[in-house]
Short mmCIF file of C-alpha atoms in Angstrom, two decimals:
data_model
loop_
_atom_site.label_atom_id
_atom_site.label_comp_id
_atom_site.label_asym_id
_atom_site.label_seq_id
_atom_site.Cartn_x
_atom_site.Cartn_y
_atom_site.Cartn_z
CA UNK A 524 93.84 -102.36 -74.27
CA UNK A 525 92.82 -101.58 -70.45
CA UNK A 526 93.50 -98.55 -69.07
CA UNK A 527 94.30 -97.47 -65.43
CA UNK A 528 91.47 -96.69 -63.07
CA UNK A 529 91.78 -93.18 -60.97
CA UNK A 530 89.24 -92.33 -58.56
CA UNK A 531 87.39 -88.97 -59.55
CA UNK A 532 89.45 -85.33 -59.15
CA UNK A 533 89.47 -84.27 -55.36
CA UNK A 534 90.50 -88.18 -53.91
CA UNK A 535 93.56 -86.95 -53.32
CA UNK A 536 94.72 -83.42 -51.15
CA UNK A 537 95.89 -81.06 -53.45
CA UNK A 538 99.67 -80.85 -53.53
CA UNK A 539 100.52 -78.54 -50.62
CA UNK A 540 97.61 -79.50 -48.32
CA UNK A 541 100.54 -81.68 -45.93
CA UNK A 542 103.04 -79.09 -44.20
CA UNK A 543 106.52 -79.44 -45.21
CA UNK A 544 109.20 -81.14 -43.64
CA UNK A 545 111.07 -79.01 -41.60
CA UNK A 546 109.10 -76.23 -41.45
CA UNK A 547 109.18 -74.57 -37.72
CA UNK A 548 106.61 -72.71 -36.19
CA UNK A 549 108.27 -69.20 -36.23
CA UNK A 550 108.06 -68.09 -31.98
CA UNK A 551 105.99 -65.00 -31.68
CA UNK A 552 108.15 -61.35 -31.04
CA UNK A 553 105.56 -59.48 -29.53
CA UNK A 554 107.91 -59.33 -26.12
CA UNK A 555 110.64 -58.28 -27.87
CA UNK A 556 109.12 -55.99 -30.11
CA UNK A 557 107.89 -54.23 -27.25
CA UNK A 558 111.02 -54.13 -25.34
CA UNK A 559 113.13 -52.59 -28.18
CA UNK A 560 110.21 -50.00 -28.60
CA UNK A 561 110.15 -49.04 -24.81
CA UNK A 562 113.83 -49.16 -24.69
CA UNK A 563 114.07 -46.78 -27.59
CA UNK A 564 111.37 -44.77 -25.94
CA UNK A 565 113.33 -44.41 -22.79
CA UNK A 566 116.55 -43.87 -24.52
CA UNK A 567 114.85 -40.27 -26.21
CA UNK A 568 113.91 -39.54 -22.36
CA UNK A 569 117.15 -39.37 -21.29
CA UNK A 570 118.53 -37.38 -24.22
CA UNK A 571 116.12 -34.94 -23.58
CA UNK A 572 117.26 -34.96 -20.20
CA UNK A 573 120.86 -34.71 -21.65
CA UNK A 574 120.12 -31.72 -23.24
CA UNK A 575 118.34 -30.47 -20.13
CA UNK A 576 121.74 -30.57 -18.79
CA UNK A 577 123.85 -29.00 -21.81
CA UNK A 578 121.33 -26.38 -21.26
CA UNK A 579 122.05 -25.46 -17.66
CA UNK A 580 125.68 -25.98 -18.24
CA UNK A 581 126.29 -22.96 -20.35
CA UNK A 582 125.18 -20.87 -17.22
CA UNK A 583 125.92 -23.10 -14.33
CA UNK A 584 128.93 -25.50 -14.19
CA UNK A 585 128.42 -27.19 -11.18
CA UNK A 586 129.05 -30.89 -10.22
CA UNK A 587 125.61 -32.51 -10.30
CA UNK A 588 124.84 -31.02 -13.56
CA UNK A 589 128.13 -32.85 -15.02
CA UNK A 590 127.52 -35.98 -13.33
CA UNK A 591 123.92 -35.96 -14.65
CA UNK A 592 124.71 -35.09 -18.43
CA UNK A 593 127.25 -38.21 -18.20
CA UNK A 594 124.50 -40.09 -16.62
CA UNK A 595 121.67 -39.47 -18.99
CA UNK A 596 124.30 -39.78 -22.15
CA UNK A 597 125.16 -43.78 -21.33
CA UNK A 598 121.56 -44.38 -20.51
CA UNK A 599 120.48 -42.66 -23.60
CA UNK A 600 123.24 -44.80 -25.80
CA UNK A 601 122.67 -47.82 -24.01
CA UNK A 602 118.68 -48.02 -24.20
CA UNK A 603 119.01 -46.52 -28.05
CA UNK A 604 121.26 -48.72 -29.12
CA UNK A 605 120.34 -51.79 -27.32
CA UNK A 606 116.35 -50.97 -28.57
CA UNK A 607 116.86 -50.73 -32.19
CA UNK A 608 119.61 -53.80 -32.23
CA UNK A 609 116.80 -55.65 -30.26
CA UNK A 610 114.24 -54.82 -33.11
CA UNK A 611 116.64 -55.61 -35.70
CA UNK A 612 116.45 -59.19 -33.84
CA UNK A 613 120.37 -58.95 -32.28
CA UNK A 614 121.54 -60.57 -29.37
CA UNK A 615 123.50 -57.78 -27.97
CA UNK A 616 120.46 -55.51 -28.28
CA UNK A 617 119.21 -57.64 -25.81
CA UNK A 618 121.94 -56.84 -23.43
CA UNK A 619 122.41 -53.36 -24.06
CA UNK A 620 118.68 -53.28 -23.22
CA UNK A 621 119.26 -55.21 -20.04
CA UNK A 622 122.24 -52.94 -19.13
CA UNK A 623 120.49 -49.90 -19.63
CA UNK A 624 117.32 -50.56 -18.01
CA UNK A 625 118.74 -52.39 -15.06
CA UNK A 626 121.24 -49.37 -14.33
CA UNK A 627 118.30 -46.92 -14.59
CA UNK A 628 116.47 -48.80 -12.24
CA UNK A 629 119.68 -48.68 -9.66
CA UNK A 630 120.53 -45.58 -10.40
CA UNK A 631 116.97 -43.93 -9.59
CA UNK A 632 117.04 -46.26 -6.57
CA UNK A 633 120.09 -44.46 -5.43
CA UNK A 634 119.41 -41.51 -5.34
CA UNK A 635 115.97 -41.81 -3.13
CA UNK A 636 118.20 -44.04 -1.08
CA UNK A 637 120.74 -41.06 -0.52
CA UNK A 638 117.66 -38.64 0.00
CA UNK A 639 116.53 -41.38 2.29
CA UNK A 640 119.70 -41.36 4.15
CA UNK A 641 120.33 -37.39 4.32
CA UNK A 642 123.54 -37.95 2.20
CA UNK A 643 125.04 -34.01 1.00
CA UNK A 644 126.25 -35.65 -2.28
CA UNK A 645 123.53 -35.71 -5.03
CA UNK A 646 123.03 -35.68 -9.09
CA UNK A 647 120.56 -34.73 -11.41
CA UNK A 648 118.84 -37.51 -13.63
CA UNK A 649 116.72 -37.46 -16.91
CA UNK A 650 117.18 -33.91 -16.00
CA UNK A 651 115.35 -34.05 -12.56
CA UNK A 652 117.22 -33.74 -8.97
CA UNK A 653 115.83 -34.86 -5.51
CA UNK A 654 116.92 -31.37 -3.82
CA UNK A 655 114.64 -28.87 -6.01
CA UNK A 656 111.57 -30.01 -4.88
CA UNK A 657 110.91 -31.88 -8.31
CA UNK A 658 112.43 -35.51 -7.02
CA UNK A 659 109.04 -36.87 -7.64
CA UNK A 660 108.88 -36.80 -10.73
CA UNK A 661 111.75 -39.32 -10.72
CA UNK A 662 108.74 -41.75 -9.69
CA UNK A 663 108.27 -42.37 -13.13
CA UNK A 664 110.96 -43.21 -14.41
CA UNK A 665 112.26 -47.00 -13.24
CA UNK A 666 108.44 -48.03 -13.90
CA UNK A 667 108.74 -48.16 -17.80
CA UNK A 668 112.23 -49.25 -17.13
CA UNK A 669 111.58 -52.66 -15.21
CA UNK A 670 108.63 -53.35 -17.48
CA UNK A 671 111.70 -53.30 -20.28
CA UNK A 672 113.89 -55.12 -18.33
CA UNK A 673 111.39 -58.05 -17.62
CA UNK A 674 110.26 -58.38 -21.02
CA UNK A 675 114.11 -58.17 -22.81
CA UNK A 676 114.76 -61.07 -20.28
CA UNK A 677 111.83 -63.58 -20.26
CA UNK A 678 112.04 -66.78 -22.20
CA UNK A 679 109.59 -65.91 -25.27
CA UNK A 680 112.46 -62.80 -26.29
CA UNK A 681 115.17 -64.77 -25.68
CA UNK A 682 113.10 -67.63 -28.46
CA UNK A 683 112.31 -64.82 -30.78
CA UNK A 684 115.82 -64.27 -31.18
CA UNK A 685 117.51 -67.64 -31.10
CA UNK A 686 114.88 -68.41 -34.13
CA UNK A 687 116.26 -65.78 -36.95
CA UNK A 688 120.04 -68.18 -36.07
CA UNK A 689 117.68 -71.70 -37.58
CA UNK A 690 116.54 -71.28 -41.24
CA UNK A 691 113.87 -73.49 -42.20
CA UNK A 692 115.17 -76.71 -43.96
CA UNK A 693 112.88 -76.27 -47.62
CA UNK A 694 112.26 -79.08 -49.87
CA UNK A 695 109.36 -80.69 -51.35
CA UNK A 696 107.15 -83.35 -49.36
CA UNK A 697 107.13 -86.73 -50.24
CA UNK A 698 105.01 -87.53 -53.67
CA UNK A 699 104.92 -83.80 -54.02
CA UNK A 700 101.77 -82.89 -52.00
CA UNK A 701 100.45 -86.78 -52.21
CA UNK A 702 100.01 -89.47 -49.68
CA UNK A 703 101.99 -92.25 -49.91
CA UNK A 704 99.78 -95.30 -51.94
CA UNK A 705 98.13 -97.39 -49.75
CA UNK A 706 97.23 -101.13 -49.95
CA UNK A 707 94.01 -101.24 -51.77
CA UNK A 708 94.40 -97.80 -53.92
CA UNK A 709 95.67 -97.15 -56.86
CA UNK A 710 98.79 -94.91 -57.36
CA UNK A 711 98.80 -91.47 -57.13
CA UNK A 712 99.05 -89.60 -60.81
CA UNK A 713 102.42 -89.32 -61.90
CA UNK A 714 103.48 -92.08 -60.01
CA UNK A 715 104.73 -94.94 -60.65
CA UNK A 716 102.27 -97.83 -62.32
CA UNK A 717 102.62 -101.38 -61.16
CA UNK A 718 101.06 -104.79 -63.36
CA UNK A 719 100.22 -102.48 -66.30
CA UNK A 720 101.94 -103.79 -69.10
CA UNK A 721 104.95 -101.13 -70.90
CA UNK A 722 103.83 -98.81 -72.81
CA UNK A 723 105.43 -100.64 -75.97
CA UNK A 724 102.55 -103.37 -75.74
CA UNK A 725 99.68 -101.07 -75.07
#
């Protein structure tokens, strides 16, 4: 009775050592991590601004304090909503973040433009006006604004999200973990055994 010849433990790769099939290399969300954090972080700057503005209203009502709380209320909803749907790896917290950082940027642009221009119609924003001496502080604002807006919109985000949409196909590899036999070799264990006579005959 002959028995089967295996080469010693360790000539073959431990089951596991081959990748399996279909398993993607998951893109890297460090862009839109970021972006939902700075968009969330801008969104509690304008509701502080927002209450700024409740603030003043209960002793002056006046017409750029009005347009300002409506102001800093959709940039507040947009950049805190759109931030934490972004985080939460959802495609319309990617455009709610786009929406809210691109209209802060235009709307911060406006009103330097109207100071620019000498224009008599103004508005408060994040709590800060142009016409009190404090309009630089307005500076500030669009700069963590386009750095949202850039990284909500380049192409690594935009991966980072399409990637939670494809689950990973699972299954075992072929020969579970083993190389397919080569010409020369004997089978791998648990495989199946060629020219050895059936076990009834052994």
């Amino acid at each position: 009775m002959t028995y089967q010849q295996y080469p010693p433990q360790g000539g073959y790769p431990p089951p596991g050592a081959y990748p399996q099939q279909g398993m993607a290399r998951q893109p890297s969300g460090a862009t839109g991590m970021i972006a939902g954090i700075l968009a969330i972080l801008g969104g509690l700057w304008f509701l502080a601004g927002l209450a700024f503005h409740v603030i003043e209203l209960v002793d002056f009502t006046v017409s750029f304090l009005v347009i300002g709380a409506v102001l800093d209320f959709l940039s507040a909803a947009l950049l805190l909503s759109g931030g934490i749907l972004l985080l939460l790896r959802k495609k319309a917290g990617r455009v709610l973040t786009v929406i809210g950082a691109g209209a802060t940027i235009l709307l911060v642009a406006s009103i330097f433009l109207m100071e620019a221009i000498g224009s008599h119609f103004f508005f408060s924003y994040s709590g800060v006006t142009s016409h009190f001496g404090v309009g630089l502080l307005l500076i500030v604002v669009p700069i963590p604004a386009i750095a949202t807006l850039v990284l909500a919109l380049i192409p690594p985000t935009a991966r980072w999200l399409a990637a939670k949409k494809q689950p990973a196909l699972a299954g075992p590899p072929p020969n579970f973990g083993y190389p397919p036999p080569q010409p020369g070799y004997p089978p791998a264990p648990g495989g199946p055994q060629q020219g050895g006579p059936p076990p009834g005959q052994w």
